[in-house]
PDB file of C-alpha atoms in Angstrom:
ATOM      1  CA  MET A   1       0.031  -0.102  -0.090  1.00 70.00           C
ATOM      2  CA  SER A   2       1.317   3.510  -0.950  1.00 92.00           C
ATOM      3  CA  VAL A   3       1.112   6.653   0.914  1.00 96.00           C
ATOM      4  CA  ILE A   4       0.469   9.727  -0.036  1.00 97.00           C
ATOM      5  CA  THR A   5       0.845  13.429   1.393  1.00 97.00           C
ATOM      6  CA  ILE A   6      -1.720  15.849   2.140  1.00 98.00           C
ATOM      7  CA  SER A   7      -2.316  19.043   3.895  1.00 98.00           C
ATOM      8  CA  ILE A   8      -4.029  20.198   6.646  1.00 97.00           C
ATOM      9  CA  ASN A   9      -5.173  23.732   7.455  1.00 95.00           C
ATOM     10  CA  GLY A  10      -1.259  24.118   6.561  1.00 95.00           C
ATOM     11  CA  ALA A  11      -0.073  21.167   7.911  1.00 96.00           C
ATOM     12  CA  ALA A  12       0.952  18.392   6.402  1.00 97.00           C
ATOM     13  CA  ARG A  13       0.170  14.367   6.704  1.00 96.00           C
ATOM     14  CA  GLN A  14       0.244  10.854   5.513  1.00 97.00           C
ATOM     15  CA  LEU A  15      -2.503   9.003   5.119  1.00 96.00           C
ATOM     16  CA  PRO A  16      -2.622   4.937   3.230  1.00 96.00           C
ATOM     17  CA  ASP A  17      -3.491   5.840  -0.440  1.00 93.00           C
ATOM     18  CA  SER A  18      -7.120   5.704  -1.355  1.00 90.00           C
ATOM     19  CA  THR A  19      -8.242   7.086   2.173  1.00 96.00           C
ATOM     20  CA  SER A  20     -11.479   8.983   1.745  1.00 97.00           C
ATOM     21  CA  VAL A  21     -12.705  12.307   3.465  1.00 97.00           C
ATOM     22  CA  ALA A  22     -14.767  10.482   5.512  1.00 97.00           C
ATOM     23  CA  THR A  23     -11.942   7.986   6.759  1.00 97.00           C
ATOM     24  CA  LEU A  24      -9.679  11.017   7.292  1.00 97.00           C
ATOM     25  CA  LEU A  25     -12.615  12.677   9.123  1.00 96.00           C
ATOM     26  CA  ASP A  26     -12.936   9.853  11.256  1.00 95.00           C
ATOM     27  CA  GLU A  27      -9.145   9.209  12.495  1.00 94.00           C
ATOM     28  CA  LEU A  28      -9.470  13.280  13.201  1.00 93.00           C
ATOM     29  CA  ALA A  29     -12.367  12.327  15.548  1.00 91.00           C
ATOM     30  CA  LEU A  30     -14.077  15.208  13.588  1.00 93.00           C
ATOM     31  CA  SER A  31     -17.252  12.850  12.218  1.00 91.00           C
ATOM     32  CA  GLY A  32     -20.215  14.107  12.761  1.00 89.00           C
ATOM     33  CA  LYS A  33     -19.100  17.500  14.169  1.00 91.00           C
ATOM     34  CA  ARG A  34     -19.964  20.854  12.397  1.00 92.00           C
ATOM     35  CA  ILE A  35     -17.534  21.701  10.224  1.00 95.00           C
ATOM     36  CA  ALA A  36     -17.134  22.941   6.570  1.00 96.00           C
ATOM     37  CA  LEU A  37     -14.010  20.930   4.624  1.00 97.00           C
ATOM     38  CA  GLU A  38     -12.767  22.683   1.152  1.00 97.00           C
ATOM     39  CA  ARG A  39     -10.290  20.462  -0.973  1.00 97.00           C
ATOM     40  CA  ASN A  40      -8.232  22.178  -3.042  1.00 97.00           C
ATOM     41  CA  GLY A  41     -10.399  25.688  -3.269  1.00 94.00           C
ATOM     42  CA  GLU A  42     -13.445  24.070  -3.529  1.00 95.00           C
ATOM     43  CA  ILE A  43     -16.167  23.150  -1.228  1.00 96.00           C
ATOM     44  CA  VAL A  44     -16.843  19.404  -0.325  1.00 97.00           C
ATOM     45  CA  SER A  45     -20.594  18.740   1.102  1.00 95.00           C
ATOM     46  CA  ARG A  46     -20.965  16.572   3.697  1.00 94.00           C
ATOM     47  CA  SER A  47     -23.128  14.081   1.386  1.00 94.00           C
ATOM     48  CA  ARG A  48     -19.813  13.654  -0.018  1.00 96.00           C
ATOM     49  CA  PHE A  49     -17.128  12.863   1.856  1.00 97.00           C
ATOM     50  CA  GLY A  50     -17.242   8.987   1.755  1.00 96.00           C
ATOM     51  CA  ALA A  51     -17.292   9.087  -2.174  1.00 96.00           C
ATOM     52  CA  GLN A  52     -14.018  11.342  -2.221  1.00 96.00           C
ATOM     53  CA  GLN A  53     -11.105   9.333  -2.149  1.00 96.00           C
ATOM     54  CA  LEU A  54      -7.741  12.008  -1.713  1.00 97.00           C
ATOM     55  CA  THR A  55      -4.945  12.421  -3.663  1.00 97.00           C
ATOM     56  CA  ASP A  56      -1.452  12.960  -3.075  1.00 97.00           C
ATOM     57  CA  GLY A  57      -1.194  16.486  -2.769  1.00 97.00           C
ATOM     58  CA  ASP A  58      -4.607  17.340  -1.584  1.00 98.00           C
ATOM     59  CA  ARG A  59      -4.542  20.537   0.163  1.00 98.00           C
ATOM     60  CA  LEU A  60      -7.768  20.481   2.725  1.00 97.00           C
ATOM     61  CA  GLU A  61      -9.160  23.440   4.592  1.00 96.00           C
ATOM     62  CA  ILE A  62     -11.176  22.153   7.635  1.00 96.00           C
ATOM     63  CA  VAL A  63     -13.150  25.196   9.380  1.00 95.00           C
ATOM     64  CA  VAL A  64     -15.271  25.378  11.963  1.00 94.00           C
ATOM     65  CA  ALA A  65     -17.625  28.143  13.824  1.00 94.00           C
ATOM     66  CA  VAL A  66     -15.910  30.559  16.555  1.00 93.00           C
ATOM     67  CA  GLY A  67     -16.848  33.370  18.871  1.00 93.00           C
ATOM     68  CA  GLY A  68     -15.954  36.543  16.596  1.00 88.00           C
ATOM     69  CA  GLY A  69     -17.522  39.183  14.885  1.00 77.00           C
TER      70      GLY A  69
ATOM     71  CA  MET B   1     -38.560  46.215  30.275  1.00 53.00           C
ATOM     72  CA  ASN B   2     -40.452  45.216  27.340  1.00 53.00           C
ATOM     73  CA  THR B   3     -43.363  43.520  28.539  1.00 53.00           C
ATOM     74  CA  ASN B   4     -45.759  45.496  25.621  1.00 57.00           C
ATOM     75  CA  LYS B   5     -46.190  43.557  22.384  1.00 59.00           C
ATOM     76  CA  MET B   6     -44.538  46.200  20.180  1.00 60.00           C
ATOM     77  CA  ASP B   7     -45.436  46.103  16.097  1.00 75.00           C
ATOM     78  CA  ASP B   8     -42.644  47.346  14.926  1.00 88.00           C
ATOM     79  CA  ASN B   9     -40.779  43.967  14.435  1.00 94.00           C
ATOM     80  CA  LEU B  10     -37.436  44.120  12.496  1.00 95.00           C
ATOM     81  CA  VAL B  11     -37.919  42.506   9.331  1.00 95.00           C
ATOM     82  CA  ILE B  12     -35.216  40.817   7.436  1.00 93.00           C
ATOM     83  CA  ALA B  13     -35.701  38.484   4.632  1.00 90.00           C
ATOM     84  CA  GLY B  14     -39.209  37.847   5.477  1.00 92.00           C
ATOM     85  CA  LYS B  15     -38.433  36.691   8.921  1.00 93.00           C
ATOM     86  CA  ASN B  16     -39.124  38.799  11.768  1.00 94.00           C
ATOM     87  CA  TYR B  17     -37.077  40.074  14.532  1.00 96.00           C
ATOM     88  CA  HIS B  18     -38.092  41.392  18.015  1.00 95.00           C
ATOM     89  CA  SER B  19     -34.750  42.798  18.917  1.00 96.00           C
ATOM     90  CA  ARG B  20     -32.755  45.067  16.654  1.00 96.00           C
ATOM     91  CA  LEU B  21     -29.448  43.940  18.485  1.00 97.00           C
ATOM     92  CA  LEU B  22     -26.479  42.459  16.904  1.00 96.00           C
ATOM     93  CA  LEU B  23     -24.509  41.272  18.894  1.00 96.00           C
ATOM     94  CA  GLY B  24     -20.581  39.509  19.178  1.00 95.00           C
ATOM     95  CA  THR B  25     -19.303  36.766  20.339  1.00 96.00           C
ATOM     96  CA  GLY B  26     -15.582  37.107  20.809  1.00 93.00           C
ATOM     97  CA  LYS B  27     -13.859  37.792  24.279  1.00 92.00           C
ATOM     98  CA  TYR B  28     -16.056  35.862  25.721  1.00 95.00           C
ATOM     99  CA  LYS B  29     -14.043  33.582  28.441  1.00 94.00           C
ATOM    100  CA  ASP B  30     -15.812  30.382  27.944  1.00 93.00           C
ATOM    101  CA  PHE B  31     -19.163  29.007  25.885  1.00 94.00           C
ATOM    102  CA  ALA B  32     -20.600  29.255  29.197  1.00 95.00           C
ATOM    103  CA  GLU B  33     -20.353  32.797  29.715  1.00 96.00           C
ATOM    104  CA  THR B  34     -21.329  33.324  25.535  1.00 97.00           C
ATOM    105  CA  LYS B  35     -24.406  31.850  26.160  1.00 97.00           C
ATOM    106  CA  ALA B  36     -25.579  33.653  29.216  1.00 97.00           C
ATOM    107  CA  ALA B  37     -24.524  36.898  27.560  1.00 97.00           C
ATOM    108  CA  VAL B  38     -26.587  36.052  24.472  1.00 97.00           C
ATOM    109  CA  GLU B  39     -30.030  35.073  26.446  1.00 97.00           C
ATOM    110  CA  ALA B  40     -29.504  38.238  28.871  1.00 98.00           C
ATOM    111  CA  SER B  41     -29.448  40.710  25.589  1.00 97.00           C
ATOM    112  CA  GLY B  42     -32.265  39.499  23.899  1.00 97.00           C
ATOM    113  CA  ALA B  43     -30.444  39.249  20.655  1.00 98.00           C
ATOM    114  CA  GLU B  44     -31.908  37.790  17.483  1.00 97.00           C
ATOM    115  CA  ILE B  45     -28.556  38.177  15.923  1.00 97.00           C
ATOM    116  CA  ILE B  46     -25.660  36.959  16.632  1.00 97.00           C
ATOM    117  CA  THR B  47     -22.391  37.338  14.723  1.00 96.00           C
ATOM    118  CA  ILE B  48     -19.512  33.952  15.060  1.00 96.00           C
ATOM    119  CA  ALA B  49     -16.302  34.205  13.236  1.00 94.00           C
ATOM    120  CA  ILE B  50     -14.896  30.955  10.971  1.00 94.00           C
ATOM    121  CA  ARG B  51     -11.749  29.415  11.391  1.00 92.00           C
ATOM    122  CA  ARG B  52      -9.624  26.815  10.611  1.00 91.00           C
ATOM    123  CA  SER B  53     -10.500  23.612  12.875  1.00 91.00           C
ATOM    124  CA  ASN B  54      -7.086  23.198  15.580  1.00 87.00           C
ATOM    125  CA  ILE B  55      -6.773  19.168  14.732  1.00 84.00           C
ATOM    126  CA  GLY B  56      -6.047  16.516  16.952  1.00 76.00           C
ATOM    127  CA  GLN B  57      -6.852  19.259  19.700  1.00 74.00           C
ATOM    128  CA  ASN B  58      -9.706  19.048  22.175  1.00 71.00           C
ATOM    129  CA  PRO B  59     -12.011  16.476  20.057  1.00 69.00           C
ATOM    130  CA  ASN B  60     -14.276  16.482  22.469  1.00 75.00           C
ATOM    131  CA  GLU B  61     -14.817  20.701  22.788  1.00 77.00           C
ATOM    132  CA  PRO B  62     -18.401  21.663  21.878  1.00 83.00           C
ATOM    133  CA  SER B  63     -19.225  23.764  18.953  1.00 88.00           C
ATOM    134  CA  LEU B  64     -20.246  27.165  19.148  1.00 94.00           C
ATOM    135  CA  LEU B  65     -22.773  26.120  17.211  1.00 93.00           C
ATOM    136  CA  GLU B  66     -24.487  23.755  19.782  1.00 93.00           C
ATOM    137  CA  ILE B  67     -24.178  26.969  22.733  1.00 94.00           C
ATOM    138  CA  LEU B  68     -25.902  28.707  19.810  1.00 96.00           C
ATOM    139  CA  PRO B  69     -28.290  26.622  17.588  1.00 94.00           C
ATOM    140  CA  PRO B  70     -28.493  28.151  13.793  1.00 93.00           C
ATOM    141  CA  SER B  71     -32.744  26.937  14.681  1.00 93.00           C
ATOM    142  CA  LYS B  72     -32.663  29.433  16.954  1.00 95.00           C
ATOM    143  CA  TYR B  73     -30.547  32.231  16.008  1.00 96.00           C
ATOM    144  CA  THR B  74     -29.783  34.259  12.694  1.00 96.00           C
ATOM    145  CA  LEU B  75     -25.894  34.090  12.970  1.00 96.00           C
ATOM    146  CA  LEU B  76     -24.074  36.142  10.738  1.00 95.00           C
ATOM    147  CA  PRO B  77     -20.752  34.958   9.476  1.00 95.00           C
ATOM    148  CA  ASN B  78     -18.036  37.389   9.442  1.00 93.00           C
ATOM    149  CA  THR B  79     -15.030  37.832   7.495  1.00 91.00           C
ATOM    150  CA  ALA B  80     -13.191  39.621   9.870  1.00 80.00           C
ATOM    151  CA  GLY B  81     -10.067  38.492   9.885  1.00 85.00           C
ATOM    152  CA  CYS B  82     -10.065  38.356   5.817  1.00 91.00           C
ATOM    153  CA  TYR B  83      -7.528  40.955   3.918  1.00 93.00           C
ATOM    154  CA  THR B  84      -8.735  40.550   0.408  1.00 93.00           C
ATOM    155  CA  ALA B  85     -11.861  40.308  -1.246  1.00 93.00           C
ATOM    156  CA  GLU B  86     -11.347  36.878  -2.427  1.00 92.00           C
ATOM    157  CA  ASP B  87      -9.894  35.421   1.166  1.00 92.00           C
ATOM    158  CA  ALA B  88     -13.724  37.089   2.274  1.00 93.00           C
ATOM    159  CA  VAL B  89     -15.936  35.671  -0.404  1.00 93.00           C
ATOM    160  CA  ARG B  90     -13.816  31.939   0.180  1.00 93.00           C
ATOM    161  CA  THR B  91     -14.658  32.114   3.860  1.00 93.00           C
ATOM    162  CA  LEU B  92     -18.204  32.667   3.191  1.00 93.00           C
ATOM    163  CA  ARG B  93     -18.810  30.010   1.155  1.00 94.00           C
ATOM    164  CA  LEU B  94     -17.076  27.885   3.608  1.00 95.00           C
ATOM    165  CA  ALA B  95     -19.916  29.477   6.219  1.00 95.00           C
ATOM    166  CA  ARG B  96     -22.600  28.972   3.824  1.00 94.00           C
ATOM    167  CA  GLU B  97     -21.893  25.276   4.178  1.00 94.00           C
ATOM    168  CA  LEU B  98     -21.027  24.780   7.460  1.00 93.00           C
ATOM    169  CA  LEU B  99     -24.459  26.492   8.379  1.00 93.00           C
ATOM    170  CA  GLY B 100     -26.502  24.720   6.051  1.00 89.00           C
ATOM    171  CA  GLY B 101     -27.590  26.733   3.076  1.00 87.00           C
ATOM    172  CA  HIS B 102     -27.631  30.381   5.335  1.00 86.00           C
ATOM    173  CA  SER B 103     -27.002  33.137   3.421  1.00 85.00           C
ATOM    174  CA  LEU B 104     -26.892  36.414   5.374  1.00 92.00           C
ATOM    175  CA  VAL B 105     -23.499  37.409   6.571  1.00 93.00           C
ATOM    176  CA  LYS B 106     -21.559  40.168   7.819  1.00 93.00           C
ATOM    177  CA  LEU B 107     -19.362  41.121   5.430  1.00 93.00           C
ATOM    178  CA  GLU B 108     -15.670  43.445   5.409  1.00 91.00           C
ATOM    179  CA  VAL B 109     -12.397  43.041   4.383  1.00 94.00           C
ATOM    180  CA  LEU B 110      -9.850  44.709   6.967  1.00 93.00           C
ATOM    181  CA  GLY B 111      -7.237  46.763   6.086  1.00 93.00           C
ATOM    182  CA  ASP B 112      -5.343  47.792   9.084  1.00 92.00           C
ATOM    183  CA  PRO B 113      -4.383  44.990  11.851  1.00 89.00           C
ATOM    184  CA  GLN B 114      -4.081  47.534  14.514  1.00 91.00           C
ATOM    185  CA  SER B 115      -6.877  49.360  14.231  1.00 90.00           C
ATOM    186  CA  LEU B 116      -8.928  46.747  12.320  1.00 87.00           C
ATOM    187  CA  TYR B 117      -9.774  49.606  10.001  1.00 91.00           C
ATOM    188  CA  PRO B 118     -11.824  48.321   6.754  1.00 92.00           C
ATOM    189  CA  ASN B 119      -9.864  48.036   3.326  1.00 94.00           C
ATOM    190  CA  VAL B 120     -13.332  49.673   1.771  1.00 94.00           C
ATOM    191  CA  VAL B 121     -12.263  48.606  -2.233  1.00 94.00           C
ATOM    192  CA  GLU B 122     -11.492  45.338  -1.056  1.00 92.00           C
ATOM    193  CA  THR B 123     -14.749  45.470   0.956  1.00 93.00           C
ATOM    194  CA  LEU B 124     -16.885  46.895  -1.850  1.00 92.00           C
ATOM    195  CA  ALA B 125     -14.842  44.388  -4.292  1.00 91.00           C
ATOM    196  CA  SER B 126     -16.094  41.147  -2.203  1.00 92.00           C
ATOM    197  CA  GLY B 127     -19.685  42.379  -2.036  1.00 90.00           C
ATOM    198  CA  LYS B 128     -19.561  42.221  -5.453  1.00 89.00           C
ATOM    199  CA  ASN B 129     -18.631  38.558  -5.578  1.00 85.00           C
ATOM    200  CA  ALA B 130     -20.150  37.221  -2.836  1.00 81.00           C
ATOM    201  CA  GLY B 131     -23.519  36.985  -4.490  1.00 71.00           C
ATOM    202  CA  ARG B 132     -22.622  34.396  -6.607  1.00 67.00           C
TER     203      ARG B 132
END
């Protein structure tokens, strides 16, 4: 099984090849949390988390709502 | 206090608001204090910020959206912290996804990090693109 390197919120992370967005979120303990996710500048809707396979060099941004404004 | 039902509701996009106060959620000690302040204020429109999630830290930390549920409050995602029109519009697209399609926002593009004075030109530019 080969390994891919992706960037999550600017930090590099190595994952097994063909990891889905849903699997990654599970590993990050973010499954079911109120987050929004962008992959290479495009928003990935929640319903597509399971179907999206990550590939080497992907840049993910994961955001949450925080106090501010 | 306001015991009389007044008939001058604030109406935005067909939704009636009994309070004209818009309240921010920055600088509070914790979520409990935020919640108590929002409830005490009677405000129904609350501004929030969108930030990168801290990966791997406090996985059980509650979400602000659990404290202030979008079903109860009109949440205005704020683009403060953005220094370009592009960044602001991107932040708002993420906010719309986060809030399940909600499209009312607080739009501003910052110019100066010290005074937080806005960059008017970039704010205008982001407004032109935000509706797309």
